[in-house]
CSV table of C-alpha atoms in Angstrom, one decimal:
chain,number,residue,atom,x,y,z
A,323,MET,CA,-8.4,12.0,1.7
A,324,PRO,CA,-6.3,10.3,-1.0
A,325,ASN,CA,-3.0,8.9,0.2
A,326,ASN,CA,-0.6,11.1,-1.8
A,327,SER,CA,2.5,9.1,-1.2
A,328,SER,CA,4.2,9.9,-4.5
A,329,GLY,CA,6.3,12.7,-3.0
A,330,ASN,CA,3.9,15.5,-2.5
A,331,SER,CA,1.9,16.5,0.6
A,332,ASN,CA,-1.8,15.7,1.0
A,333,THR,CA,-4.2,18.5,0.0
A,334,PRO,CA,-6.5,19.3,2.9
A,335,SER,CA,-9.0,21.2,0.8
A,336,ASN,CA,-10.0,18.0,-0.9
A,337,VAL,CA,-11.0,16.1,2.2
A,338,SER,CA,-14.2,14.1,1.9
A,339,ALA,CA,-16.5,13.4,4.9
A,340,ALA,CA,-15.6,9.7,4.8
A,341,ASP,CA,-11.8,10.4,4.7
A,342,ALA,CA,-12.0,13.0,7.5
A,343,SER,CA,-13.4,10.3,9.8
A,344,ALA,CA,-10.3,8.2,9.1
A,345,THR,CA,-7.9,11.1,9.9
A,346,ALA,CA,-6.4,11.4,13.4
A,347,ILE,CA,-4.2,14.5,12.8
A,348,GLU,CA,-4.2,17.0,10.0
A,349,LEU,CA,-1.7,19.8,9.4
A,350,ARG,CA,-3.0,22.5,7.1
A,351,HIS,CA,-0.3,25.0,5.7
A,352,VAL,CA,1.4,25.1,9.1
A,353,SER,CA,4.2,27.5,9.8
A,354,TYR,CA,6.2,28.4,12.9
A,355,ASN,CA,8.5,31.3,13.3
A,356,LEU,CA,10.9,32.1,16.2
A,357,PRO,CA,10.4,35.5,17.9
A,358,ASN,CA,13.3,36.8,15.9
A,359,GLY,CA,11.4,36.0,12.7
A,360,ARG,CA,13.4,32.9,11.7
A,361,SER,CA,11.2,30.3,10.1
A,362,LEU,CA,11.4,26.7,11.4
A,363,LEU,CA,8.4,25.4,9.5
A,364,HIS,CA,6.6,26.8,6.5
A,365,ASP,CA,3.5,25.6,4.6
A,366,LEU,CA,3.6,22.1,6.0
A,367,SER,CA,0.5,20.1,5.1
A,368,LEU,CA,0.0,16.4,5.8
A,369,THR,CA,-2.5,14.0,7.4
A,370,VAL,CA,-2.0,11.1,9.8
A,371,LYS,CA,-4.5,8.4,9.4
A,372,ASN,CA,-6.1,6.6,12.3
A,373,GLY,CA,-3.9,3.6,13.4
A,374,GLU,CA,-0.9,4.4,11.2
A,375,THR,CA,2.7,5.1,12.2
A,376,LEU,CA,3.9,8.2,10.3
A,377,VAL,CA,7.6,8.8,10.6
A,378,LEU,CA,9.0,12.3,10.1
A,379,LEU,CA,12.5,11.9,8.8
A,380,GLY,CA,15.0,14.7,8.6
A,381,ARG,CA,18.4,16.0,9.7
A,382,SER,CA,18.9,17.9,13.0
A,383,GLY,CA,17.2,21.3,12.8
A,384,ALA,CA,14.9,20.4,9.9
A,385,GLY,CA,11.7,21.1,12.0
A,386,LYS,CA,10.6,17.6,12.9
A,387,SER,CA,10.5,18.1,16.7
A,388,THR,CA,8.8,21.5,16.2
A,389,ALA,CA,6.0,19.8,14.3
A,390,LEU,CA,5.4,17.5,17.2
A,391,LYS,CA,5.3,20.3,19.7
A,392,LEU,CA,2.8,22.1,17.6
A,393,ILE,CA,0.5,19.1,17.5
A,394,ASN,CA,0.2,19.0,21.3
A,395,ARG,CA,0.4,22.8,21.7
A,396,MET,CA,3.7,22.9,23.5
A,397,LEU,CA,4.3,25.5,20.9
A,398,GLU,CA,1.7,27.8,19.3
A,399,LEU,CA,1.3,28.1,15.5
A,400,SER,CA,2.5,31.1,13.6
A,401,GLY,CA,0.2,30.3,10.7
A,402,GLY,CA,-2.1,27.6,9.4
A,403,GLU,CA,-4.1,25.1,11.3
A,404,ILE,CA,-3.7,21.7,13.0
A,405,ARG,CA,-6.7,19.5,13.6
A,406,VAL,CA,-6.8,16.5,16.0
A,407,GLU,CA,-9.6,14.1,15.5
A,408,GLY,CA,-11.4,16.7,13.4
A,409,LYS,CA,-11.1,19.6,15.9
A,410,SER,CA,-8.7,22.5,15.7
A,411,THR,CA,-6.1,22.4,18.4
A,412,ILE,CA,-6.9,26.0,19.3
A,413,ASP,CA,-10.4,24.7,20.2
A,414,TRP,CA,-9.0,22.0,22.5
A,415,ASP,CA,-8.2,22.8,26.1
A,416,PRO,CA,-4.4,22.5,26.1
A,417,ILE,CA,-4.2,20.2,29.1
A,418,ALA,CA,-7.0,18.0,27.8
A,419,LEU,CA,-5.2,17.8,24.4
A,420,ARG,CA,-1.9,16.8,26.0
A,421,ARG,CA,-3.5,14.1,28.1
A,422,HIS,CA,-5.2,12.9,25.0
A,423,ILE,CA,-1.8,12.5,23.3
A,424,GLY,CA,1.1,10.4,24.7
A,425,TYR,CA,4.5,12.0,24.3
A,426,VAL,CA,7.9,10.4,24.5
A,427,ILE,CA,11.1,12.3,24.1
A,428,GLN,CA,14.8,11.3,23.7
A,429,GLU,CA,15.7,12.5,27.2
A,430,ILE,CA,12.8,10.5,28.5
A,431,GLY,CA,12.0,13.2,31.2
A,432,LEU,CA,11.2,10.8,34.1
A,433,PHE,CA,10.8,12.6,37.4
A,434,PRO,CA,14.0,11.6,39.3
A,435,HIS,CA,12.4,11.7,42.8
A,436,TYR,CA,9.5,9.5,41.7
A,437,THR,CA,9.5,5.7,41.6
A,438,VAL,CA,8.8,3.9,38.4
A,439,GLU,CA,5.3,3.3,39.7
A,440,GLN,CA,4.8,7.0,40.4
A,441,ASN,CA,6.1,8.0,37.1
A,442,ILE,CA,3.9,5.7,35.1
A,443,SER,CA,0.8,6.4,37.1
A,444,LEU,CA,1.1,10.2,37.0
A,445,VAL,CA,-1.6,11.0,34.4
A,446,PRO,CA,-4.1,8.3,35.6
A,447,ARG,CA,-3.8,9.9,39.1
A,448,LEU,CA,-4.3,13.4,37.7
A,449,GLU,CA,-7.4,12.0,35.9
A,450,LYS,CA,-8.5,10.6,39.3
A,451,TRP,CA,-8.7,7.0,38.2
A,452,PRO,CA,-9.6,4.6,41.1
A,453,GLU,CA,-6.5,3.3,42.8
A,454,ASP,CA,-7.1,-0.4,41.9
A,455,ARG,CA,-7.5,0.5,38.2
A,456,THR,CA,-4.4,2.6,38.3
A,457,ARG,CA,-2.3,-0.2,39.9
A,458,ALA,CA,-3.6,-2.7,37.4
A,459,ARG,CA,-2.8,-0.4,34.5
A,460,VAL,CA,0.8,0.2,35.7
A,461,ALA,CA,1.4,-3.6,36.1
A,462,GLU,CA,-0.1,-4.2,32.7
A,463,LEU,CA,2.1,-1.6,31.0
A,464,MET,CA,5.2,-2.8,32.8
A,465,LYS,CA,4.7,-6.3,31.4
A,466,LEU,CA,3.9,-4.8,28.0
A,467,VAL,CA,7.3,-3.1,27.8
A,468,GLY,CA,9.1,-6.1,29.1
A,469,LEU,CA,9.8,-5.2,32.7
A,470,GLU,CA,8.8,-7.3,35.7
A,471,PRO,CA,6.6,-5.2,38.0
A,472,ALA,CA,7.8,-6.8,41.2
A,473,LYS,CA,11.4,-6.1,40.3
A,474,PHE,CA,11.1,-2.5,39.0
A,475,LEU,CA,8.1,-0.8,40.4
A,476,HIS,CA,9.8,0.7,43.4
A,477,ARG,CA,13.1,1.7,41.7
A,478,HIS,CA,14.0,5.3,40.9
A,479,PRO,CA,15.2,6.4,37.4
A,480,HIS,CA,18.8,6.5,38.5
A,481,GLU,CA,18.6,2.8,39.3
A,482,LEU,CA,17.7,1.9,35.7
A,483,SER,CA,19.7,1.5,32.5
A,484,GLY,CA,19.1,3.8,29.6
A,485,GLY,CA,17.0,1.1,27.8
A,486,GLN,CA,14.9,0.5,30.9
A,487,ARG,CA,14.3,4.2,31.4
A,488,GLN,CA,13.2,4.5,27.8
A,489,ARG,CA,10.8,1.6,28.3
A,490,ILE,CA,9.3,3.4,31.3
A,491,GLY,CA,9.0,6.5,29.3
A,492,ILE,CA,6.9,4.7,26.7
A,493,ALA,CA,4.8,3.0,29.5
A,494,ARG,CA,4.1,6.5,31.0
A,495,ALA,CA,3.0,7.9,27.7
A,496,LEU,CA,0.6,5.0,27.3
A,497,ALA,CA,-0.7,5.1,30.9
A,498,ALA,CA,-4.0,6.8,30.3
A,499,ASP,CA,-4.5,4.9,27.0
A,500,PRO,CA,-4.4,7.9,24.7
A,501,PRO,CA,-5.3,7.2,21.1
A,502,ILE,CA,-2.4,9.2,19.7
A,503,LEU,CA,1.3,8.8,20.5
A,504,LEU,CA,4.1,11.2,19.6
A,505,LEU,CA,7.7,10.0,19.8
A,506,ASP,CA,10.6,12.4,19.4
A,507,GLU,CA,13.9,10.5,18.7
A,508,PRO,CA,12.8,7.9,21.4
A,509,PHE,CA,15.8,5.7,20.8
A,510,GLY,CA,18.4,8.3,19.8
A,511,ALA,CA,20.4,8.4,23.1
A,512,LEU,CA,20.9,4.6,23.3
A,513,ASP,CA,23.8,2.5,22.3
A,514,PRO,CA,23.4,0.7,18.9
A,515,LEU,CA,22.6,-2.7,20.4
A,516,THR,CA,20.0,-1.4,22.9
A,517,ARG,CA,18.6,0.8,20.2
A,518,GLY,CA,18.1,-2.2,17.9
A,519,GLU,CA,16.5,-4.2,20.6
A,520,LEU,CA,14.0,-1.4,21.4
A,521,GLN,CA,13.3,-0.8,17.8
A,522,ARG,CA,12.3,-4.5,17.3
A,523,GLU,CA,10.3,-4.5,20.6
A,524,PHE,CA,8.5,-1.3,19.5
A,525,GLN,CA,7.7,-2.8,16.2
A,526,GLU,CA,5.9,-5.6,18.0
A,527,LEU,CA,4.3,-3.1,20.4
A,528,GLU,CA,2.9,-1.2,17.5
A,529,GLN,CA,0.8,-4.3,16.5
A,530,LEU,CA,-0.5,-4.7,20.1
A,531,ILE,CA,-1.4,-1.2,21.0
A,532,ARG,CA,-2.9,-0.1,17.7
A,533,LYS,CA,-2.4,3.7,18.3
A,534,THR,CA,-1.9,6.5,15.8
A,535,ILE,CA,1.8,7.3,16.1
A,536,VAL,CA,4.0,10.1,14.8
A,537,LEU,CA,7.6,9.3,15.3
A,538,VAL,CA,10.5,11.7,14.6
A,539,THR,CA,13.9,10.4,13.7
A,540,HIS,CA,17.0,11.1,11.6
A,541,HIS,CA,17.8,7.4,11.4
A,542,VAL,CA,16.8,6.0,8.0
A,543,GLY,CA,16.7,2.3,9.1
A,544,GLU,CA,14.4,3.2,12.0
A,545,ALA,CA,12.0,5.0,9.6
A,546,LEU,CA,11.9,2.0,7.3
A,547,LEU,CA,11.4,-0.5,10.1
A,548,LEU,CA,8.7,1.3,12.0
A,549,GLY,CA,6.9,3.6,9.6
A,550,SER,CA,3.8,2.8,7.6
A,551,ARG,CA,4.6,6.1,5.8
A,552,ILE,CA,7.7,8.3,5.8
A,553,GLY,CA,7.5,12.1,5.5
A,554,VAL,CA,10.8,13.7,4.6
A,555,ILE,CA,11.4,17.1,6.1
A,556,GLU,CA,14.1,19.4,4.9
A,557,ALA,CA,14.7,23.0,6.0
A,558,GLY,CA,11.2,23.3,7.5
A,559,ALA,CA,9.3,21.9,4.5
A,560,LEU,CA,7.8,18.6,3.6
A,561,VAL,CA,9.7,17.4,0.4
A,562,GLY,CA,8.1,13.9,0.1
A,563,LEU,CA,5.7,11.5,1.6
A,564,TYR,CA,6.2,7.8,0.9
A,565,THR,CA,5.5,4.3,1.8
A,566,PRO,CA,8.7,2.5,2.7
A,567,LYS,CA,8.8,0.8,-0.7
A,568,GLU,CA,8.3,4.1,-2.4
A,569,PHE,CA,10.9,5.8,-0.3
A,570,LEU,CA,13.6,3.3,-1.4
A,571,ALA,CA,12.8,4.1,-5.1
A,572,ALA,CA,12.4,7.9,-4.6
A,573,LYS,CA,13.9,10.3,-7.1
A,574,GLU,CA,13.4,13.4,-5.1
A,575,PRO,CA,17.0,14.5,-4.2
A,576,VAL,CA,16.7,14.6,-0.4
A,577,ALA,CA,15.0,11.3,-0.1
A,578,ALA,CA,17.3,9.7,-2.7
A,579,GLY,CA,20.3,11.1,-0.7
A,580,TYR,CA,19.1,9.2,2.4
A,581,VAL,CA,18.7,6.0,0.5
A,582,ALA,CA,22.2,6.4,-1.1
A,583,ASN,CA,23.7,6.9,2.4
A,584,LEU,CA,21.8,3.9,3.7
A,585,ARG,CA,23.2,1.7,1.0
A,586,MET,CA,26.7,3.1,1.5
A,587,TYR,CA,26.7,2.3,5.3
A,588,PRO,CA,24.3,-0.6,5.7
A,589,ASN,CA,25.6,-1.5,9.1
A,590,GLU,CA,24.8,1.9,10.5
A,591,GLU,CA,21.3,2.2,9.2
A,592,GLY,CA,20.0,-1.3,8.5
A,593,ASP,CA,20.9,-3.9,6.0
A,594,LEU,CA,19.2,-3.6,2.6
């Protein structure tokens, strides 16, 4: 599929066989309505290419988190179609789909009564990995996210700082080596210094793990730092899809507004 990054969504009807093989996730005219009929997403179409980090940028309530939950079927579509690795999500077993996709949320969601080791190893154990393979994977991931296994494995979440808990959340999402990673405001609850540290660490991690990543944020500097492309969502609709360079030069009013705010408050969002 052509990379339409000039401010319009990709057009799924024009997908060639070669382009389809390079597509990890595809949203085709997706909509989602609440039971009261209120629309949270409407006619959302975009693709996520294998190995890229697509950032969904938008204000609170724009529909970004809803899009993530539709991808892994935590919510069910009201209309349209989502395909993961060429297969409609309704044709996936929901449990198999979720285990195929790592998921990190702002609140982290660690089980408080589990140790760090038990939290990270949850999905490998559900998948009945051999014990030695599971232990080796946990130790590998602890080192990958910058935490010494001997020091942290047997701690509980309440014994960790916010940044440490977020690192464990990322490690848990990666535990079964899923090809796709969804991150919903993963650094949003952290203080600015810790957030900056984790953003830089995650930027390095992106190069190491080589996953397909969809990251939701309302933080413009984060989108520019981590995204290979940035999709701007406003009121449930995709209003632009850009490379970081294109985003900074965007004329579309919503994207241009983000850039203007970034330049007005560079210390808040990242120095231009």
